[in-house]
mmCIF file of C-alpha atoms in Angstrom:
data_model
loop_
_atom_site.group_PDB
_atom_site.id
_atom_site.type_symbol
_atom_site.label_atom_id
_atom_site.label_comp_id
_atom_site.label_asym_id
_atom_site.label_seq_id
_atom_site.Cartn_x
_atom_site.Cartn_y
_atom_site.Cartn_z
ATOM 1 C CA UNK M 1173 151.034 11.596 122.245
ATOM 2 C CA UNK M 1174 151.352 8.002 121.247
ATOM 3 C CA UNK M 1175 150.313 8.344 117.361
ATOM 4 C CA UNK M 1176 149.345 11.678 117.691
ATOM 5 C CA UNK M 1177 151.899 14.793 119.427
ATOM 6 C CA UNK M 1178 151.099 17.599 121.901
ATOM 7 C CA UNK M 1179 151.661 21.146 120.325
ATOM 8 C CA UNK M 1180 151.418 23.881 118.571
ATOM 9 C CA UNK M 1181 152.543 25.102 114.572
ATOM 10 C CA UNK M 1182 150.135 25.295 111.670
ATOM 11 C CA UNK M 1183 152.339 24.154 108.798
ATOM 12 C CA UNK M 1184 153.723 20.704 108.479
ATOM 13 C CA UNK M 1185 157.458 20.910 108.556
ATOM 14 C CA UNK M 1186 160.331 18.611 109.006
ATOM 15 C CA UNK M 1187 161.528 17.838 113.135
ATOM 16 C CA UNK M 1188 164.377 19.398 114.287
ATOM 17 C CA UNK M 1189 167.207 17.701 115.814
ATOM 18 C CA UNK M 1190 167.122 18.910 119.868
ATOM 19 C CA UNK M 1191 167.440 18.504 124.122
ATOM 20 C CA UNK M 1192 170.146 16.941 125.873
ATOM 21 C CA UNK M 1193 169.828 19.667 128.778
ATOM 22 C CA UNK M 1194 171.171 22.950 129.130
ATOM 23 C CA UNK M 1195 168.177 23.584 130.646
ATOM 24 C CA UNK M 1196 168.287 20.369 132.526
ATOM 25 C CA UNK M 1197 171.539 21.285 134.015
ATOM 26 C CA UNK M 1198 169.356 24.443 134.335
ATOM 27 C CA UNK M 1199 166.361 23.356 135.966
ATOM 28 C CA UNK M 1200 168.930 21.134 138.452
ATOM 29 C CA UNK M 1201 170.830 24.086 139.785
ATOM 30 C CA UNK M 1202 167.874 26.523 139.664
ATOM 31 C CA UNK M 1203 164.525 26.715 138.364
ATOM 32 C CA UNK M 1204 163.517 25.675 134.959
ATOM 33 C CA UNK M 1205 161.071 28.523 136.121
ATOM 34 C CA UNK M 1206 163.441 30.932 137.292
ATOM 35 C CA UNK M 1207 162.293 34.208 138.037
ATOM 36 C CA UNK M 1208 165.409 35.731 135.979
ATOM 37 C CA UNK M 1209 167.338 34.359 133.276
ATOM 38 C CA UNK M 1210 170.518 35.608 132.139
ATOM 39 C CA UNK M 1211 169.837 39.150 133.694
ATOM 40 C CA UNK M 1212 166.242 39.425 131.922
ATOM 41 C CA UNK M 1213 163.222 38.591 133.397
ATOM 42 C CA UNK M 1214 161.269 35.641 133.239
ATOM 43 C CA UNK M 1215 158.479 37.099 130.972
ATOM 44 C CA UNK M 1216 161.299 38.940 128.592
ATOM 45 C CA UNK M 1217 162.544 35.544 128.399
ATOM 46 C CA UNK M 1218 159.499 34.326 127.636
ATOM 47 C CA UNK M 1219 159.092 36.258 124.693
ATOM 48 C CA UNK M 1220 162.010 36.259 123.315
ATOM 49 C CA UNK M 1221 161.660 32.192 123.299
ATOM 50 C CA UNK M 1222 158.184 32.582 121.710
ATOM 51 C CA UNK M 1223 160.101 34.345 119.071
ATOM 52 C CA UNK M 1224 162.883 32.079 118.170
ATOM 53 C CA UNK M 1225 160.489 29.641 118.037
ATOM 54 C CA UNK M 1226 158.705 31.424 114.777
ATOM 55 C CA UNK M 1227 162.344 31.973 113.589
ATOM 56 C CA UNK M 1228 163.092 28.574 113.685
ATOM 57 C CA UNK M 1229 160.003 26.790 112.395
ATOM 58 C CA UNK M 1230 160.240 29.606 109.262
ATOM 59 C CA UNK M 1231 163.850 27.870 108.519
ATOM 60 C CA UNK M 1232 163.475 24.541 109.018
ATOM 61 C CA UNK M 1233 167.247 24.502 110.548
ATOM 62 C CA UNK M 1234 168.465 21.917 112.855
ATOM 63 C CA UNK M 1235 167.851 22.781 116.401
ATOM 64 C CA UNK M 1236 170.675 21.602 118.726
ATOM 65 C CA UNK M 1237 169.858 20.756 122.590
ATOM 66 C CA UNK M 1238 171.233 24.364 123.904
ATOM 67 C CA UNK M 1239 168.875 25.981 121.497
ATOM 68 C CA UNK M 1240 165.476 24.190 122.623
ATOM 69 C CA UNK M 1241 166.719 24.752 126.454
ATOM 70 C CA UNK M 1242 166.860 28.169 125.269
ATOM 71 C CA UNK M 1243 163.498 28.366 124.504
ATOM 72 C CA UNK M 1244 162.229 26.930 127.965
ATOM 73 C CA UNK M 1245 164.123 28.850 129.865
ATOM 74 C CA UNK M 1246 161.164 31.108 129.889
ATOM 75 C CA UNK M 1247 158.628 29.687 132.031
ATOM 76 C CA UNK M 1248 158.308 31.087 135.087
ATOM 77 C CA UNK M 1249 157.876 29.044 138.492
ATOM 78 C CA UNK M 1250 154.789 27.913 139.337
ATOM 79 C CA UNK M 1251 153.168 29.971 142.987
ATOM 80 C CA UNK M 1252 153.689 28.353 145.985
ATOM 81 C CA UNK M 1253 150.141 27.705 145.453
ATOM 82 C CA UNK M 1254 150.030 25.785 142.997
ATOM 83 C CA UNK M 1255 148.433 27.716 140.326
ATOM 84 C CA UNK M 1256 149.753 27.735 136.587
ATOM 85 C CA UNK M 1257 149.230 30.681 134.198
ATOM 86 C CA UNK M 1258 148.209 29.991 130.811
ATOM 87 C CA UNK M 1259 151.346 31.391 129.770
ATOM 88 C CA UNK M 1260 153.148 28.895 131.486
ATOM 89 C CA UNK M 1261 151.088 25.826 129.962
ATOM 90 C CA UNK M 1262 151.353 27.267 126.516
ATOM 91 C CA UNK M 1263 154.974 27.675 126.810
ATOM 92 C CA UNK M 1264 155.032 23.656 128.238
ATOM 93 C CA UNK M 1265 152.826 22.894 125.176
ATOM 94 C CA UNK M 1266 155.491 24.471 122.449
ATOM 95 C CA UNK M 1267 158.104 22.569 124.302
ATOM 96 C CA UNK M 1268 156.556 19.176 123.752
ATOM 97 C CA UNK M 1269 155.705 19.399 120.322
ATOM 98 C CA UNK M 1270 159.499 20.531 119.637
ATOM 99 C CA UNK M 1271 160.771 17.045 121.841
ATOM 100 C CA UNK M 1272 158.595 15.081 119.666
ATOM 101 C CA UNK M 1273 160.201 16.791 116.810
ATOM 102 C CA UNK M 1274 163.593 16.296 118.222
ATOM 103 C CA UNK M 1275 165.677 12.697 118.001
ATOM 104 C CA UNK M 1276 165.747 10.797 120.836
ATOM 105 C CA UNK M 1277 163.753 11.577 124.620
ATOM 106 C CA UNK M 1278 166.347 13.293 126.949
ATOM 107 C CA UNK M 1279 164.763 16.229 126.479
ATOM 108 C CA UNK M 1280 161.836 14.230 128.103
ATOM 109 C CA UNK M 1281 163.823 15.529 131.286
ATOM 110 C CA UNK M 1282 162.858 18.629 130.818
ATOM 111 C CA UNK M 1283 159.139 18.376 130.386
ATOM 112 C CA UNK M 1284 158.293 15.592 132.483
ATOM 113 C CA UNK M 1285 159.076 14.700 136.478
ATOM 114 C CA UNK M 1286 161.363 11.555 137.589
ATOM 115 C CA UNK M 1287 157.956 9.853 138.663
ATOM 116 C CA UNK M 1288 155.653 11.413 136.271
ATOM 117 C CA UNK M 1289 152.520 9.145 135.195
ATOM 118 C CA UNK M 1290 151.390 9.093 131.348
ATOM 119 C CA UNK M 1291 147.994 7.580 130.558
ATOM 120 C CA UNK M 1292 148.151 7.110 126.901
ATOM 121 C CA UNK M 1293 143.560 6.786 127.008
ATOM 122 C CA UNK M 1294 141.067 6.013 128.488
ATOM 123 C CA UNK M 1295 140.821 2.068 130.054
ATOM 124 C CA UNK M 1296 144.607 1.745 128.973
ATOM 125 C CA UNK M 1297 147.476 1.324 131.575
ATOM 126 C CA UNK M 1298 148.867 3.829 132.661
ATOM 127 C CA UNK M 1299 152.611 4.242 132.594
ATOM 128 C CA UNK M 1300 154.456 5.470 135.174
ATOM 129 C CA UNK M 1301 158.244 6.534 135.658
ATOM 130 C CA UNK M 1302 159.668 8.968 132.527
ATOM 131 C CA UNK M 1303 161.887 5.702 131.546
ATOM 132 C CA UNK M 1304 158.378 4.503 130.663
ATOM 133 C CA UNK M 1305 157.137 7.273 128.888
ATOM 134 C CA UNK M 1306 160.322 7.190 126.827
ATOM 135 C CA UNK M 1307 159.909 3.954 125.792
ATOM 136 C CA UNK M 1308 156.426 4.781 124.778
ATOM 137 C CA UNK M 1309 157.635 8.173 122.875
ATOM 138 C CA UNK M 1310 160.050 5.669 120.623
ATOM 139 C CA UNK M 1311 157.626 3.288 119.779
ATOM 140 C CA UNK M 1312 154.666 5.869 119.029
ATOM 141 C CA UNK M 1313 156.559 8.064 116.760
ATOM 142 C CA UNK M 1314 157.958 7.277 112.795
ATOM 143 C CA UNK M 1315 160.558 8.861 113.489
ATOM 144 C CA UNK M 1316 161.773 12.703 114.515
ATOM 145 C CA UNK M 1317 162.157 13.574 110.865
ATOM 146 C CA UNK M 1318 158.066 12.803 110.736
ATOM 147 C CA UNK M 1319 156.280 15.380 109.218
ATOM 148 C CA UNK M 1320 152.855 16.553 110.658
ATOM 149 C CA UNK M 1321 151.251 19.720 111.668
ATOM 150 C CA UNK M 1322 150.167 20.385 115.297
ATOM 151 C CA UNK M 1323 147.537 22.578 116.191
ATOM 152 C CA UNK M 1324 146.401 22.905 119.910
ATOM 153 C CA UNK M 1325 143.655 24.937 122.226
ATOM 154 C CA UNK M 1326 144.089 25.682 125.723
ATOM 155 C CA UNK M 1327 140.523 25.080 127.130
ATOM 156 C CA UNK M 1328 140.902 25.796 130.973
ATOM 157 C CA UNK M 1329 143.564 26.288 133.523
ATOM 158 C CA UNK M 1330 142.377 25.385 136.999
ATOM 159 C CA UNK M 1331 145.007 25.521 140.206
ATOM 160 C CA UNK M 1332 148.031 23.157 138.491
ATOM 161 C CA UNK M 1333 145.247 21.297 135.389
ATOM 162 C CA UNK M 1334 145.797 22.885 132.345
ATOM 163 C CA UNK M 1335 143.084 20.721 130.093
ATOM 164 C CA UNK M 1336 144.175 20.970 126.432
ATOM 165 C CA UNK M 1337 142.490 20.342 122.926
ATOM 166 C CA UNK M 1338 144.793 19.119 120.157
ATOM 167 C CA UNK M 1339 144.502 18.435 116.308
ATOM 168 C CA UNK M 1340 147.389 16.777 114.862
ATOM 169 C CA UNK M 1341 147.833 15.976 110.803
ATOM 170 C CA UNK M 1342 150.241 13.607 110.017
ATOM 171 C CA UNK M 1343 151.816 12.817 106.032
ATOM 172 C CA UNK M 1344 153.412 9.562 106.589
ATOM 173 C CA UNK M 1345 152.538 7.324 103.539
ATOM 174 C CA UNK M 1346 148.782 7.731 103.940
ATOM 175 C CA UNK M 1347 147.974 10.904 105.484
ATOM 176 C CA UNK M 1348 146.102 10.519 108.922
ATOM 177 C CA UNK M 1349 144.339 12.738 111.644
ATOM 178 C CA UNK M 1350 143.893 12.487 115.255
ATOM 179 C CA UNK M 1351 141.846 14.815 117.930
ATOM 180 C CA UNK M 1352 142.991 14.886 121.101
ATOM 181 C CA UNK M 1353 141.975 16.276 124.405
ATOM 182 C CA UNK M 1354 144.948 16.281 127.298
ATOM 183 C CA UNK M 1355 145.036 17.224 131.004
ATOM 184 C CA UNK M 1356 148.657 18.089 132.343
ATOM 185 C CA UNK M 1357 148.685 18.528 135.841
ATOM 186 C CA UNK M 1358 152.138 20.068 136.942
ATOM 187 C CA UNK M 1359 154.426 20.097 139.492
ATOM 188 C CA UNK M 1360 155.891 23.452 141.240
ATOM 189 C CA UNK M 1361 159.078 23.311 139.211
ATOM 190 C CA UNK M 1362 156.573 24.087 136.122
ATOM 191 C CA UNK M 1363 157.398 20.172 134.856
ATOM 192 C CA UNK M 1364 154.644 17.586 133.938
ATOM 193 C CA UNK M 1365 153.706 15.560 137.232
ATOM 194 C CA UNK M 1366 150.939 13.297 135.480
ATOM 195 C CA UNK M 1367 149.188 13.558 131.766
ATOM 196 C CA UNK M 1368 146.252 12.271 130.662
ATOM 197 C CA UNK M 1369 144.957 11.868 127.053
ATOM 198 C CA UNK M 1370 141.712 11.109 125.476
ATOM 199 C CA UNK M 1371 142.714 10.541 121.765
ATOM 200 C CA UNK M 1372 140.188 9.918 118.346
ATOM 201 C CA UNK M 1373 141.212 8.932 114.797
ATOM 202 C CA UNK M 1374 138.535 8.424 112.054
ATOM 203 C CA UNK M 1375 136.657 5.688 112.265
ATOM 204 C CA UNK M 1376 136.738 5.835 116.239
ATOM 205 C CA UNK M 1377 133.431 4.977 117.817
ATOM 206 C CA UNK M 1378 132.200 7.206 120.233
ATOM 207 C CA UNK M 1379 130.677 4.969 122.863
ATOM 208 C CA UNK M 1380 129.725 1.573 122.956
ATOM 209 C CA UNK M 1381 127.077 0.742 119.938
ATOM 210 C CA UNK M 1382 127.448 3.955 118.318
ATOM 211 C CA UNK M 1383 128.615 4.358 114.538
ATOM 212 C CA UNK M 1384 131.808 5.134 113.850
ATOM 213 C CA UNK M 1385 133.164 8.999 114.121
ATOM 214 C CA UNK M 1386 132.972 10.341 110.388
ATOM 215 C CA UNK M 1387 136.009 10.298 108.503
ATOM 216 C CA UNK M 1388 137.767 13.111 107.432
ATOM 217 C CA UNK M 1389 138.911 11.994 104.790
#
């Protein structure tokens, strides 16, 4: 997300403390896309996460590490295919916009593979390892406590791609917008295997020789 996070609320609201795995512990001794989750079924679990995540973005209250395992806990295993659902890359979407919210990047585990690769845009390096794409969380971000509002689009899902347009608003001392488009390709256990961003601020040119991208301001 570098300057600019993955996911998904429309009102700017102060991050959330969160992950330090339950559902790591989770996803190590079963699924994190388990078909069945504490005797209720993936989807049930699914919804019930969808809702705690309204409850908890109405009250602003800190969100421990159990809590935003809790709310993962729905997403269902990828087929033996290979396909995702859009359910399952909107649910992977709401969990990456909480990490960013969240202090520190263990919950990293929980969206992203051991050997995952992270290209930040396009004709930059790409990093590879999640100890990389840690390091690059820390040093892209104010802070958890950041305020911004996250707005996202899922565009297609194709086999394991889920390609992904995002618009995120941040108030930091001088308010400032970014547009973003991601791919996420996944792995079967529903985890990020390699993502791909093609990120715009104002004041971006467009291609070589072209005037800069309007403002919004």
């Amino acid at each position: 997300m570098g300057r600019h996070p993955a996911r998904r609320s429309d009102d700017a609201h102060a991050p959330e403390a969160r992950p330090a795995s339950a559902i790591g512990a989770m996803a190590r001794g079963a699924s994190a896309f388990g078909s069945s989750v504490f005797g209720a079924t993936a989807m049930g679990a699914l919804a019930v996460g969808r809702a705690a995540i309204g409850r908890l973005a109405i009250r602003r209250a800190t969100v421990t590490r159990l809590e935003i395992d809790e709310l993962i806990v729905g997403r269902l295993q990828i087929d033996a295919g290979g396909a995702a659902t859009r359910e399952q890359v909107a649910a992977w979407l709401d969990a990456y916009e909480r990490a960013w919210r969240t202090p520190g990047t263990d919950v990293l585990a929980d969206l992203f593979t051991d050997d995952a690769t992270y290209s930040p845009g396009p004709f930059r390096e790409t990093l590879s390892g999640r100890p990389a794409i840690a390091a690059f969380w820390e040093d892209g971000r104010d802070g958890a406590d950041e305020r911004f509002a996250m707005r996202s689009e899922l565009l297609a899902v194709e086999g394991d791609v889920g390609v992904v347009r995002v618009e995120v608003d941040y108030e930091r001392p001088e308010p400032s917008s970014f547009r973003d488009l991601w791919v996420v390709a996944f792995a079967p256990d529903g985890r990020c295997r390699a993502f791909e961003e093609w990120p715009f601020a104002p004041g971006d040119r467009l291609s070589p020789g072209a005037p800069p991208a309007p403002s919004d301001a």
